[in-house]
Amino acid sequence: LTPYTITIPAGTYTLNSELPIGDGFIDIYLVGAGQELTTIKQGSTGCSGSRTQRVFNIGDPYSSNVVVTISELTISNGAGQGTGGGAIIFGGVNHYLTLNNVTISDNCAYGSSKGGGIALIPEGNLTINNSTFSNNFPPSSLNAKCLLR
């Protein structure tokens, strides 16, 4: 299958719901104009009951062979409930997520959940290259603001 590339121009893109990506049928590449130039974020602020949407839900854990690469952008202001992952929840059999030159900042997980930045469900494969995690709450013991299950 031919991969599908989505080029995201410079700007701030505010979501009002979680954005699902990847179904196992085609590889997806999200490419921004640069970490300082392209931001994808949720619209509400603060880590409370009013902020309930993460930014990306990558791959259905019941599907397989999901391949997503995110490059050259910032993901912020998301909130994860239950399973965590304010910016991204990801994982499943033969699922692959690669972050290249990505900033994960100002995300949170609340309640009993952890991994303010990323929640990685079992069997997912995560590669992080030249990326920054900052001001995500709660931080994990790995200090990368990720929850690895």
Short mmCIF file of N, CA and C in Angstrom, two decimals:
data_model
loop_
_atom_site.label_atom_id
_atom_site.label_comp_id
_atom_site.label_asym_id
_atom_site.label_seq_id
_atom_site.Cartn_x
_atom_site.Cartn_y
_atom_site.Cartn_z
N LEU A 1 0.83 -1.19 0.00
CA LEU A 1 0.00 0.00 0.00
C LEU A 1 0.87 1.25 0.00
N THR A 2 0.42 2.27 -0.68
CA THR A 2 1.12 3.55 -0.71
C THR A 2 0.80 4.32 0.55
N PRO A 3 1.83 4.86 1.22
CA PRO A 3 1.56 5.66 2.41
C PRO A 3 0.83 6.96 2.05
N TYR A 4 0.11 7.49 3.01
CA TYR A 4 -0.64 8.72 2.81
C TYR A 4 0.00 9.80 3.66
N THR A 5 0.43 10.90 3.03
CA THR A 5 1.07 12.00 3.73
C THR A 5 0.11 13.17 3.82
N ILE A 6 -0.07 13.68 5.05
CA ILE A 6 -0.88 14.87 5.29
C ILE A 6 0.08 15.97 5.71
N THR A 7 0.20 17.00 4.87
CA THR A 7 1.07 18.13 5.17
C THR A 7 0.23 19.21 5.85
N ILE A 8 0.69 19.62 7.03
CA ILE A 8 -0.05 20.60 7.83
C ILE A 8 0.74 21.91 7.82
N PRO A 9 0.21 22.96 7.20
CA PRO A 9 0.93 24.23 7.12
C PRO A 9 1.12 24.86 8.51
N ALA A 10 1.98 25.87 8.56
CA ALA A 10 2.20 26.61 9.80
C ALA A 10 0.87 27.17 10.30
N GLY A 11 0.70 27.15 11.61
CA GLY A 11 -0.51 27.68 12.22
C GLY A 11 -0.86 26.89 13.46
N THR A 12 -1.87 27.37 14.17
CA THR A 12 -2.39 26.68 15.35
C THR A 12 -3.76 26.13 14.99
N TYR A 13 -3.93 24.84 15.18
CA TYR A 13 -5.17 24.14 14.83
C TYR A 13 -5.81 23.65 16.11
N THR A 14 -6.97 24.20 16.43
CA THR A 14 -7.66 23.89 17.68
C THR A 14 -8.79 22.90 17.41
N LEU A 15 -8.74 21.78 18.12
CA LEU A 15 -9.75 20.73 17.97
C LEU A 15 -10.83 20.90 19.04
N ASN A 16 -11.99 20.33 18.80
CA ASN A 16 -13.00 20.27 19.85
C ASN A 16 -13.42 18.84 20.14
N SER A 17 -12.67 17.88 19.57
CA SER A 17 -12.86 16.47 19.90
C SER A 17 -11.56 15.73 19.60
N GLU A 18 -11.48 14.51 20.10
CA GLU A 18 -10.31 13.66 19.87
C GLU A 18 -10.23 13.32 18.38
N LEU A 19 -9.00 13.30 17.84
CA LEU A 19 -8.81 13.01 16.43
C LEU A 19 -8.28 11.58 16.26
N PRO A 20 -9.10 10.66 15.72
CA PRO A 20 -8.62 9.29 15.49
C PRO A 20 -7.77 9.22 14.22
N ILE A 21 -6.66 8.47 14.30
CA ILE A 21 -5.77 8.32 13.14
C ILE A 21 -5.36 6.86 13.02
N GLY A 22 -5.35 6.32 11.81
CA GLY A 22 -4.81 4.98 11.56
C GLY A 22 -5.84 3.89 11.71
N ASP A 23 -5.94 3.07 10.66
CA ASP A 23 -6.89 1.96 10.70
C ASP A 23 -6.25 0.63 10.31
N GLY A 24 -4.94 0.65 10.02
CA GLY A 24 -4.26 -0.58 9.65
C GLY A 24 -4.26 -0.87 8.17
N PHE A 25 -4.95 -0.05 7.37
CA PHE A 25 -5.02 -0.29 5.94
C PHE A 25 -4.04 0.57 5.14
N ILE A 26 -3.54 1.65 5.74
CA ILE A 26 -2.61 2.54 5.04
C ILE A 26 -1.72 3.23 6.06
N ASP A 27 -0.45 3.40 5.72
CA ASP A 27 0.47 4.12 6.60
C ASP A 27 0.18 5.61 6.50
N ILE A 28 0.19 6.29 7.64
CA ILE A 28 -0.14 7.71 7.70
C ILE A 28 1.08 8.50 8.15
N TYR A 29 1.37 9.58 7.44
CA TYR A 29 2.44 10.51 7.81
C TYR A 29 1.82 11.89 7.99
N LEU A 30 1.93 12.45 9.22
CA LEU A 30 1.51 13.83 9.48
C LEU A 30 2.77 14.67 9.54
N VAL A 31 2.87 15.68 8.70
CA VAL A 31 4.08 16.49 8.63
C VAL A 31 3.71 17.96 8.77
N GLY A 32 4.20 18.58 9.85
CA GLY A 32 3.98 20.00 10.06
C GLY A 32 5.10 20.82 9.45
N ALA A 33 5.03 22.15 9.65
CA ALA A 33 6.04 23.07 9.11
C ALA A 33 7.20 23.29 10.08
N GLY A 34 7.11 22.70 11.28
CA GLY A 34 8.16 22.83 12.29
C GLY A 34 7.53 22.89 13.67
N GLN A 35 8.28 22.45 14.68
CA GLN A 35 7.76 22.41 16.04
C GLN A 35 7.29 23.78 16.52
N GLU A 36 7.97 24.83 16.13
CA GLU A 36 7.61 26.18 16.57
C GLU A 36 6.52 26.80 15.69
N LEU A 37 6.22 26.19 14.56
CA LEU A 37 5.32 26.80 13.59
C LEU A 37 3.95 26.13 13.48
N THR A 38 3.87 24.84 13.77
CA THR A 38 2.61 24.10 13.63
C THR A 38 2.22 23.49 14.97
N THR A 39 1.04 23.85 15.47
CA THR A 39 0.53 23.31 16.74
C THR A 39 -0.86 22.74 16.52
N ILE A 40 -1.06 21.52 17.03
CA ILE A 40 -2.39 20.91 17.07
C ILE A 40 -2.73 20.75 18.54
N LYS A 41 -3.87 21.32 18.95
CA LYS A 41 -4.22 21.33 20.37
C LYS A 41 -5.72 21.19 20.58
N GLN A 42 -6.07 20.85 21.80
CA GLN A 42 -7.47 20.88 22.21
C GLN A 42 -7.82 22.29 22.65
N GLY A 43 -9.09 22.63 22.56
CA GLY A 43 -9.52 24.00 22.82
C GLY A 43 -9.67 24.39 24.27
N SER A 44 -10.06 23.48 25.14
CA SER A 44 -10.27 23.84 26.54
C SER A 44 -8.94 23.91 27.28
N THR A 45 -8.93 24.59 28.40
CA THR A 45 -7.70 24.75 29.16
C THR A 45 -7.86 24.21 30.57
N GLY A 46 -6.73 23.96 31.23
CA GLY A 46 -6.75 23.45 32.61
C GLY A 46 -6.99 21.96 32.66
N CYS A 47 -6.42 21.32 33.64
CA CYS A 47 -6.60 19.88 33.78
C CYS A 47 -7.67 19.63 34.83
N SER A 48 -8.90 19.71 34.39
CA SER A 48 -10.03 19.51 35.29
C SER A 48 -11.12 18.78 34.53
N GLY A 49 -12.24 18.64 35.16
CA GLY A 49 -13.36 17.95 34.53
C GLY A 49 -13.85 18.60 33.25
N SER A 50 -13.54 19.90 33.06
CA SER A 50 -13.98 20.57 31.83
C SER A 50 -13.06 20.28 30.65
N ARG A 51 -11.92 19.71 30.92
CA ARG A 51 -10.96 19.39 29.85
C ARG A 51 -10.90 17.88 29.74
N THR A 52 -11.55 17.33 28.73
CA THR A 52 -11.73 15.88 28.71
C THR A 52 -11.28 15.21 27.42
N GLN A 53 -10.70 15.93 26.49
CA GLN A 53 -10.36 15.32 25.21
C GLN A 53 -8.85 15.27 25.00
N ARG A 54 -8.34 14.09 24.68
CA ARG A 54 -6.94 14.01 24.26
C ARG A 54 -6.86 14.54 22.84
N VAL A 55 -5.67 14.68 22.30
CA VAL A 55 -5.50 15.21 20.95
C VAL A 55 -5.64 14.09 19.91
N PHE A 56 -4.81 13.03 20.02
CA PHE A 56 -4.83 11.95 19.03
C PHE A 56 -5.12 10.60 19.67
N ASN A 57 -5.97 9.82 19.02
CA ASN A 57 -6.18 8.42 19.37
C ASN A 57 -5.69 7.64 18.15
N ILE A 58 -4.50 7.04 18.29
CA ILE A 58 -3.85 6.42 17.14
C ILE A 58 -4.07 4.92 17.13
N GLY A 59 -4.82 4.46 16.14
CA GLY A 59 -5.05 3.03 15.94
C GLY A 59 -6.03 2.43 16.92
N ASP A 60 -6.93 1.68 16.42
CA ASP A 60 -7.84 0.89 17.23
C ASP A 60 -7.05 -0.28 17.80
N PRO A 61 -7.05 -0.48 19.13
CA PRO A 61 -6.27 -1.58 19.67
C PRO A 61 -6.70 -2.96 19.18
N TYR A 62 -7.86 -3.05 18.56
CA TYR A 62 -8.34 -4.33 18.06
C TYR A 62 -7.96 -4.55 16.59
N SER A 63 -7.43 -3.51 15.94
CA SER A 63 -6.93 -3.68 14.57
C SER A 63 -5.45 -4.01 14.65
N SER A 64 -4.84 -4.29 13.52
CA SER A 64 -3.41 -4.57 13.52
C SER A 64 -2.74 -3.82 12.37
N ASN A 65 -1.41 -3.75 12.46
CA ASN A 65 -0.60 -3.15 11.41
C ASN A 65 -0.86 -1.66 11.19
N VAL A 66 -1.10 -0.92 12.26
CA VAL A 66 -1.25 0.53 12.17
C VAL A 66 0.14 1.15 12.21
N VAL A 67 0.45 1.98 11.21
CA VAL A 67 1.76 2.65 11.13
C VAL A 67 1.50 4.15 10.97
N VAL A 68 1.94 4.94 11.96
CA VAL A 68 1.76 6.39 11.93
C VAL A 68 3.07 7.05 12.27
N THR A 69 3.44 8.06 11.48
CA THR A 69 4.62 8.88 11.76
C THR A 69 4.17 10.33 11.85
N ILE A 70 4.55 10.99 12.95
CA ILE A 70 4.23 12.40 13.15
C ILE A 70 5.55 13.16 13.20
N SER A 71 5.65 14.24 12.42
CA SER A 71 6.89 14.99 12.32
C SER A 71 6.64 16.50 12.32
N GLU A 72 7.59 17.23 12.91
CA GLU A 72 7.68 18.68 12.77
C GLU A 72 6.44 19.44 13.24
N LEU A 73 5.95 19.12 14.46
CA LEU A 73 4.83 19.88 15.01
C LEU A 73 4.79 19.76 16.52
N THR A 74 3.91 20.54 17.14
CA THR A 74 3.67 20.51 18.59
C THR A 74 2.27 19.99 18.84
N ILE A 75 2.13 19.12 19.85
CA ILE A 75 0.84 18.58 20.28
C ILE A 75 0.63 19.04 21.71
N SER A 76 -0.46 19.78 21.95
CA SER A 76 -0.63 20.36 23.29
C SER A 76 -2.08 20.44 23.72
N ASN A 77 -2.23 20.67 25.02
CA ASN A 77 -3.50 21.02 25.66
C ASN A 77 -4.51 19.88 25.69
N GLY A 78 -4.06 18.64 25.54
CA GLY A 78 -4.96 17.50 25.60
C GLY A 78 -5.12 16.98 27.02
N ALA A 79 -6.17 16.23 27.26
CA ALA A 79 -6.42 15.64 28.58
C ALA A 79 -6.92 14.21 28.40
N GLY A 80 -6.26 13.29 29.08
CA GLY A 80 -6.66 11.89 29.02
C GLY A 80 -7.37 11.48 30.29
N GLN A 81 -8.44 10.73 30.15
CA GLN A 81 -9.15 10.17 31.29
C GLN A 81 -9.03 8.66 31.25
N GLY A 82 -9.07 8.05 32.40
CA GLY A 82 -9.11 6.59 32.47
C GLY A 82 -7.82 5.93 32.05
N THR A 83 -7.51 5.95 30.76
CA THR A 83 -6.30 5.29 30.27
C THR A 83 -5.14 6.25 30.08
N GLY A 84 -5.32 7.53 30.35
CA GLY A 84 -4.24 8.51 30.24
C GLY A 84 -3.99 8.94 28.82
N GLY A 85 -2.80 9.51 28.61
CA GLY A 85 -2.42 9.98 27.29
C GLY A 85 -3.13 11.25 26.88
N GLY A 86 -2.77 12.37 27.50
CA GLY A 86 -3.39 13.64 27.15
C GLY A 86 -3.15 14.03 25.70
N ALA A 87 -1.93 13.83 25.23
CA ALA A 87 -1.62 14.15 23.83
C ALA A 87 -1.99 12.98 22.92
N ILE A 88 -1.54 11.78 23.29
CA ILE A 88 -1.70 10.61 22.41
C ILE A 88 -1.98 9.36 23.23
N ILE A 89 -2.94 8.59 22.78
CA ILE A 89 -3.08 7.21 23.24
C ILE A 89 -2.82 6.33 22.02
N PHE A 90 -2.05 5.27 22.25
CA PHE A 90 -1.58 4.49 21.12
C PHE A 90 -1.26 3.07 21.56
N GLY A 91 -1.45 2.11 20.66
CA GLY A 91 -1.00 0.75 20.92
C GLY A 91 -1.90 -0.30 20.32
N GLY A 92 -1.35 -1.48 20.18
CA GLY A 92 -2.05 -2.61 19.64
C GLY A 92 -1.08 -3.52 18.92
N VAL A 93 -1.56 -4.65 18.47
CA VAL A 93 -0.72 -5.64 17.79
C VAL A 93 -0.15 -5.05 16.50
N ASN A 94 1.17 -5.10 16.38
CA ASN A 94 1.87 -4.58 15.20
C ASN A 94 1.54 -3.12 14.90
N HIS A 95 1.33 -2.32 15.94
CA HIS A 95 1.15 -0.89 15.76
C HIS A 95 2.49 -0.20 15.94
N TYR A 96 2.78 0.77 15.06
CA TYR A 96 4.04 1.49 15.10
C TYR A 96 3.76 2.99 15.07
N LEU A 97 4.31 3.71 16.04
CA LEU A 97 4.22 5.16 16.08
C LEU A 97 5.63 5.71 16.15
N THR A 98 5.95 6.64 15.25
CA THR A 98 7.24 7.32 15.27
C THR A 98 7.01 8.81 15.39
N LEU A 99 7.71 9.43 16.34
CA LEU A 99 7.67 10.89 16.52
C LEU A 99 9.03 11.44 16.13
N ASN A 100 9.06 12.33 15.15
CA ASN A 100 10.29 12.98 14.69
C ASN A 100 10.15 14.48 14.86
N ASN A 101 11.02 15.09 15.67
CA ASN A 101 10.99 16.54 15.86
C ASN A 101 9.60 17.02 16.27
N VAL A 102 9.08 16.41 17.34
CA VAL A 102 7.75 16.72 17.86
C VAL A 102 7.89 17.24 19.29
N THR A 103 7.10 18.25 19.63
CA THR A 103 7.01 18.72 21.02
C THR A 103 5.67 18.27 21.57
N ILE A 104 5.72 17.59 22.72
CA ILE A 104 4.51 17.17 23.45
C ILE A 104 4.50 18.02 24.72
N SER A 105 3.59 19.01 24.79
CA SER A 105 3.64 19.93 25.93
C SER A 105 2.24 20.31 26.42
N ASP A 106 2.19 20.60 27.74
CA ASP A 106 0.98 21.13 28.38
C ASP A 106 -0.23 20.21 28.24
N ASN A 107 0.00 18.90 28.38
CA ASN A 107 -1.07 17.91 28.36
C ASN A 107 -1.22 17.33 29.76
N CYS A 108 -2.33 16.67 30.01
CA CYS A 108 -2.52 16.09 31.34
C CYS A 108 -3.37 14.82 31.28
N ALA A 109 -3.26 14.06 32.34
CA ALA A 109 -4.13 12.91 32.57
C ALA A 109 -4.62 13.06 34.00
N TYR A 110 -5.86 12.81 34.25
CA TYR A 110 -6.38 13.00 35.60
C TYR A 110 -7.22 11.82 36.03
N GLY A 111 -7.60 11.86 37.29
CA GLY A 111 -8.25 10.71 37.89
C GLY A 111 -7.17 9.70 38.23
N SER A 112 -7.42 8.44 38.00
CA SER A 112 -6.44 7.39 38.31
C SER A 112 -5.47 7.15 37.16
N SER A 113 -5.64 7.87 36.06
CA SER A 113 -4.79 7.64 34.89
C SER A 113 -3.44 8.33 35.03
N LYS A 114 -2.48 7.86 34.27
CA LYS A 114 -1.14 8.42 34.26
C LYS A 114 -0.73 8.68 32.82
N GLY A 115 0.45 9.21 32.63
CA GLY A 115 0.94 9.48 31.28
C GLY A 115 0.29 10.71 30.69
N GLY A 116 0.63 11.88 31.23
CA GLY A 116 0.05 13.12 30.73
C GLY A 116 0.34 13.35 29.26
N GLY A 117 1.49 12.89 28.78
CA GLY A 117 1.85 13.08 27.38
C GLY A 117 1.35 11.95 26.50
N ILE A 118 1.84 10.73 26.73
CA ILE A 118 1.49 9.58 25.89
C ILE A 118 1.12 8.39 26.76
N ALA A 119 0.07 7.70 26.39
CA ALA A 119 -0.26 6.41 26.99
C ALA A 119 -0.03 5.36 25.92
N LEU A 120 0.86 4.42 26.19
CA LEU A 120 1.17 3.34 25.25
C LEU A 120 0.54 2.06 25.75
N ILE A 121 -0.43 1.57 25.02
CA ILE A 121 -1.13 0.34 25.38
C ILE A 121 -0.23 -0.84 24.98
N PRO A 122 -0.39 -2.00 25.59
CA PRO A 122 0.49 -3.13 25.29
C PRO A 122 0.60 -3.44 23.80
N GLU A 123 1.77 -3.93 23.44
CA GLU A 123 2.09 -4.42 22.12
C GLU A 123 2.32 -3.34 21.08
N GLY A 124 2.30 -2.08 21.45
CA GLY A 124 2.62 -1.02 20.51
C GLY A 124 4.13 -0.79 20.47
N ASN A 125 4.61 -0.27 19.36
CA ASN A 125 6.04 0.02 19.16
C ASN A 125 6.19 1.52 18.97
N LEU A 126 6.89 2.17 19.89
CA LEU A 126 7.05 3.62 19.89
C LEU A 126 8.50 3.99 19.67
N THR A 127 8.75 4.88 18.69
CA THR A 127 10.09 5.41 18.45
C THR A 127 10.01 6.93 18.54
N ILE A 128 10.92 7.51 19.34
CA ILE A 128 10.94 8.96 19.53
C ILE A 128 12.31 9.47 19.12
N ASN A 129 12.34 10.41 18.16
CA ASN A 129 13.58 10.98 17.66
C ASN A 129 13.55 12.50 17.80
N ASN A 130 14.56 13.07 18.45
CA ASN A 130 14.75 14.52 18.52
C ASN A 130 13.46 15.25 18.90
N SER A 131 12.79 14.78 19.94
CA SER A 131 11.51 15.34 20.36
C SER A 131 11.58 15.79 21.81
N THR A 132 10.66 16.67 22.20
CA THR A 132 10.68 17.28 23.53
C THR A 132 9.36 17.02 24.24
N PHE A 133 9.45 16.64 25.53
CA PHE A 133 8.29 16.50 26.40
C PHE A 133 8.42 17.56 27.49
N SER A 134 7.42 18.43 27.63
CA SER A 134 7.50 19.45 28.67
C SER A 134 6.13 19.78 29.24
N ASN A 135 6.12 20.01 30.53
CA ASN A 135 4.94 20.48 31.25
C ASN A 135 3.71 19.59 31.05
N ASN A 136 3.92 18.28 31.04
CA ASN A 136 2.82 17.32 30.99
C ASN A 136 2.62 16.79 32.40
N PHE A 137 1.35 16.58 32.81
CA PHE A 137 1.06 16.15 34.17
C PHE A 137 0.08 14.99 34.15
N PRO A 138 0.22 13.97 34.98
CA PRO A 138 1.38 13.75 35.84
C PRO A 138 2.54 13.15 35.05
N PRO A 139 3.76 13.50 35.43
CA PRO A 139 4.91 12.86 34.78
C PRO A 139 5.04 11.43 35.25
N SER A 140 5.60 10.60 34.42
CA SER A 140 5.82 9.21 34.82
C SER A 140 7.16 9.09 35.52
N SER A 141 7.44 7.92 36.02
CA SER A 141 8.73 7.68 36.66
C SER A 141 9.86 7.74 35.65
N LEU A 142 9.54 7.64 34.35
CA LEU A 142 10.55 7.72 33.31
C LEU A 142 10.91 9.16 32.98
N ASN A 143 10.19 10.13 33.57
CA ASN A 143 10.39 11.56 33.31
C ASN A 143 10.19 11.90 31.85
N ALA A 144 9.48 11.08 31.13
CA ALA A 144 9.17 11.39 29.74
C ALA A 144 7.69 11.69 29.57
N LYS A 145 6.96 11.68 30.67
CA LYS A 145 5.55 11.95 30.66
C LYS A 145 4.79 10.96 29.80
N CYS A 146 5.22 9.71 29.86
CA CYS A 146 4.57 8.62 29.13
C CYS A 146 4.12 7.55 30.11
N LEU A 147 3.10 6.84 29.77
CA LEU A 147 2.69 5.67 30.52
C LEU A 147 2.89 4.47 29.61
N LEU A 148 3.75 3.56 30.01
CA LEU A 148 3.99 2.36 29.24
C LEU A 148 3.32 1.21 29.96
N ARG A 149 2.42 0.51 29.31
CA ARG A 149 1.72 -0.59 29.96
C ARG A 149 2.20 -1.90 29.45
#
